Coordinates of N, CA and C in Angstrom, one line a residue:
X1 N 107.2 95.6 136.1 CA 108.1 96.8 136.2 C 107.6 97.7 135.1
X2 N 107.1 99.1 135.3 CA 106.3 99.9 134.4 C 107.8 100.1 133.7
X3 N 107.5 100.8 132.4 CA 108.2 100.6 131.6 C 107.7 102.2 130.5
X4 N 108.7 102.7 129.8 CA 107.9 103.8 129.2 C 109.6 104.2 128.1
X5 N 108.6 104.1 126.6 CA 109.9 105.0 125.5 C 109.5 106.5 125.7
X6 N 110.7 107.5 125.1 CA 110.0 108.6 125.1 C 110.6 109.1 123.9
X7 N 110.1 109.7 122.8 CA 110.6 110.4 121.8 C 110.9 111.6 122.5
X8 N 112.4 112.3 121.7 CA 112.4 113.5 121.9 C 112.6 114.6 120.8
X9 N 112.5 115.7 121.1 CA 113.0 116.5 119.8 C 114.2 117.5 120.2
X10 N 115.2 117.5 120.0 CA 116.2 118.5 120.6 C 116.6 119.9 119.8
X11 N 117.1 120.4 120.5 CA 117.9 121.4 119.5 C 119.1 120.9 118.8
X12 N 118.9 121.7 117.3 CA 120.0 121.0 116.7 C 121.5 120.7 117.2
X13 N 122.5 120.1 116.6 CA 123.5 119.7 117.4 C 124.0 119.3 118.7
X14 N 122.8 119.1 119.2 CA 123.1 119.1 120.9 C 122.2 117.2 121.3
X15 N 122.4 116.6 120.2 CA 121.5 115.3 120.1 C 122.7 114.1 120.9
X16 N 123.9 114.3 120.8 CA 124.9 113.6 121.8 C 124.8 113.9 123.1
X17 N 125.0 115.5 123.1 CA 124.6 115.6 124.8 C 123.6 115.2 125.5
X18 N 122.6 115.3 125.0 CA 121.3 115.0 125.6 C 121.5 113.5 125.8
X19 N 122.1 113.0 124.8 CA 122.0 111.1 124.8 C 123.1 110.6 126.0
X20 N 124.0 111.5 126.0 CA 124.7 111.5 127.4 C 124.3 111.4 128.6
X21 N 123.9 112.4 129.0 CA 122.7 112.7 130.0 C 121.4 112.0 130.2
X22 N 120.6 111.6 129.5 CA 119.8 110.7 129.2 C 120.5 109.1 130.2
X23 N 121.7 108.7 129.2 CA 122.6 107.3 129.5 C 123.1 107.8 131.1
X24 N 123.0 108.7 131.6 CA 123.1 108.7 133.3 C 122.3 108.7 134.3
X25 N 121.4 108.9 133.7 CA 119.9 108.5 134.3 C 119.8 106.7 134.5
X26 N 119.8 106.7 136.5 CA 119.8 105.4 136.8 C 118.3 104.2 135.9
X27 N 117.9 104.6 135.8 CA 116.4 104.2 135.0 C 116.2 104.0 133.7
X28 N 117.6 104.5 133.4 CA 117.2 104.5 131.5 C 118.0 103.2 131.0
X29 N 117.2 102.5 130.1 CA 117.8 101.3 129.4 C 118.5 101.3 128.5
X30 N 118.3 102.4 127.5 CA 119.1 102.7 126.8 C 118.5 104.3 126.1
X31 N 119.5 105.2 125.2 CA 119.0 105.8 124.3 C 119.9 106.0 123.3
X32 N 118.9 106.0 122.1 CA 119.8 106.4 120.7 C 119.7 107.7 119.6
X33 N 120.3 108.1 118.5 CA 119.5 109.3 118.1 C 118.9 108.1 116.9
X34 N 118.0 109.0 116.3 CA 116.9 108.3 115.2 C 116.6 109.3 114.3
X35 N 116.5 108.8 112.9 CA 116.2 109.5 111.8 C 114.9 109.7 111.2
X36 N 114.6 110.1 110.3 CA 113.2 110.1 109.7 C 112.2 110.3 110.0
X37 N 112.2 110.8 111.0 CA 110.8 111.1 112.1 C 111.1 112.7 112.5
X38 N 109.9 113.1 113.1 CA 110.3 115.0 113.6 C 111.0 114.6 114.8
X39 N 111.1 113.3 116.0 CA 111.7 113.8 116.6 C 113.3 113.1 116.6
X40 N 114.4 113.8 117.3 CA 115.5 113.3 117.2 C 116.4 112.3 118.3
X41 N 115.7 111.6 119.1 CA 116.2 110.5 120.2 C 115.1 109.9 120.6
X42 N 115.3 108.7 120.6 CA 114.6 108.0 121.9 C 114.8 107.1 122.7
X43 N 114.3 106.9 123.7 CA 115.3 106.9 124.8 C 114.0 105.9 125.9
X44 N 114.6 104.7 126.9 CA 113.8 104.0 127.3 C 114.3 103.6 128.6
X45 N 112.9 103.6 129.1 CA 113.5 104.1 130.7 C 112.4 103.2 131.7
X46 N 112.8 102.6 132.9 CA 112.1 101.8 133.7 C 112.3 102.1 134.6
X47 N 111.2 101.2 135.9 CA 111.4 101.8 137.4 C 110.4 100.8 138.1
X48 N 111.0 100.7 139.0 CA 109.9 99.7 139.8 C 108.3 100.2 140.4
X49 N 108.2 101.2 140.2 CA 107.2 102.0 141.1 C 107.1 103.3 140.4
X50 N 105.7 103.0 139.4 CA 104.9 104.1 139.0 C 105.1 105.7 139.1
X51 N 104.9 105.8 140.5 CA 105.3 107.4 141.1 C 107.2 107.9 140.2
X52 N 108.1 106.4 140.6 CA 109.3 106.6 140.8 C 109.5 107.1 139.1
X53 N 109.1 106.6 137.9 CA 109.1 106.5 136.7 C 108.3 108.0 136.6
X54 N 107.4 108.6 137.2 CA 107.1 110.0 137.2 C 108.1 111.2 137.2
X55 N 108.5 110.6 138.4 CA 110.0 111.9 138.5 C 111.0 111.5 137.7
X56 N 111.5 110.6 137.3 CA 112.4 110.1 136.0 C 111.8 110.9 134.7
X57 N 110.6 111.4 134.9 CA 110.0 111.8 133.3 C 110.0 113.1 133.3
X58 N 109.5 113.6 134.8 CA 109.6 115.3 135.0 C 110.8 115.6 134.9
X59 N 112.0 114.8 135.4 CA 113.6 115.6 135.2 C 113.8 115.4 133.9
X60 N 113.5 114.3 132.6 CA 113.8 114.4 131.6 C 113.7 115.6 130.9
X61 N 112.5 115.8 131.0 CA 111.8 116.8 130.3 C 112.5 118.4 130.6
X62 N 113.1 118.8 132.1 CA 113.6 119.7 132.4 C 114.9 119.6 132.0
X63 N 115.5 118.7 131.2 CA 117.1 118.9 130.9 C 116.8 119.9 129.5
X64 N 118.3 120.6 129.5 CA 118.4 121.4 128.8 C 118.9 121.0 126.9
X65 N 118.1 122.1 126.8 CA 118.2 121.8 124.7 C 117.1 120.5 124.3
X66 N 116.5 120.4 125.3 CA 115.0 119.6 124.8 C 114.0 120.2 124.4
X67 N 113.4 120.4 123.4 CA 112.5 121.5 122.6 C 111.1 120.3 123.4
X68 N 110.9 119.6 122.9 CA 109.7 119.0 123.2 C 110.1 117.1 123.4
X69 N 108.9 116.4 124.2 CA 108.8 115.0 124.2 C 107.4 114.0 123.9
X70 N 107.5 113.3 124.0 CA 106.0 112.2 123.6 C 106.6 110.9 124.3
X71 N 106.0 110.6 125.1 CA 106.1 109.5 125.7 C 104.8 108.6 125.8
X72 N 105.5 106.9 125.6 CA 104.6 106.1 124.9 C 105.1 104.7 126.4
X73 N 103.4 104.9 127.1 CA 103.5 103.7 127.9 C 103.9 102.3 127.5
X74 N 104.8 101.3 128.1 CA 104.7 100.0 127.8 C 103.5 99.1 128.7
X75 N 103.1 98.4 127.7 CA 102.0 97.8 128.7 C 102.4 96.1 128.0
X76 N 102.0 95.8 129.1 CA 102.9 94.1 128.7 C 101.6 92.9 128.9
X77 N 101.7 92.0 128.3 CA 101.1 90.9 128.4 C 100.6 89.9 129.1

């Protein structure tokens, strides 16, 4: 089951909503906000089918008050 984290960076104060939004996405396993790094959520998301985990990543990225993302494939053992 492909598997993928994504850092995000949001606009200020809008780091709950997004994590809202994010947590309604049927695919997502969980997301949290995070400190100490430039970006401010990350958020982990699965799917049975490659393609399917593609469009899960293009709508992320088009939600609103997301400045930028970095996504980090899981690759398993």
């Amino acid at each position: 089951m492909p598997g993928v984290y994504v850092l995000i960076s949001s606009e200020i104060g809008y780091e709950n909503v997004i994590i809202d939004e994010l947590r309604a996405i049927p695919q997502a396993i969980e997301a949290f906000k995070i400190y100490g790094s430039s970006y401010d959520i990350i958020a982990k998301f699965s799917s049975d089918s490659p393609e399917k985990l593609r469009k899960v990543l293009s709508s992320v990225r088009r939600l609103d008050k997301i400045r930028s993302t970095q996504t980090m494939m899981i690759i398993e053992n």
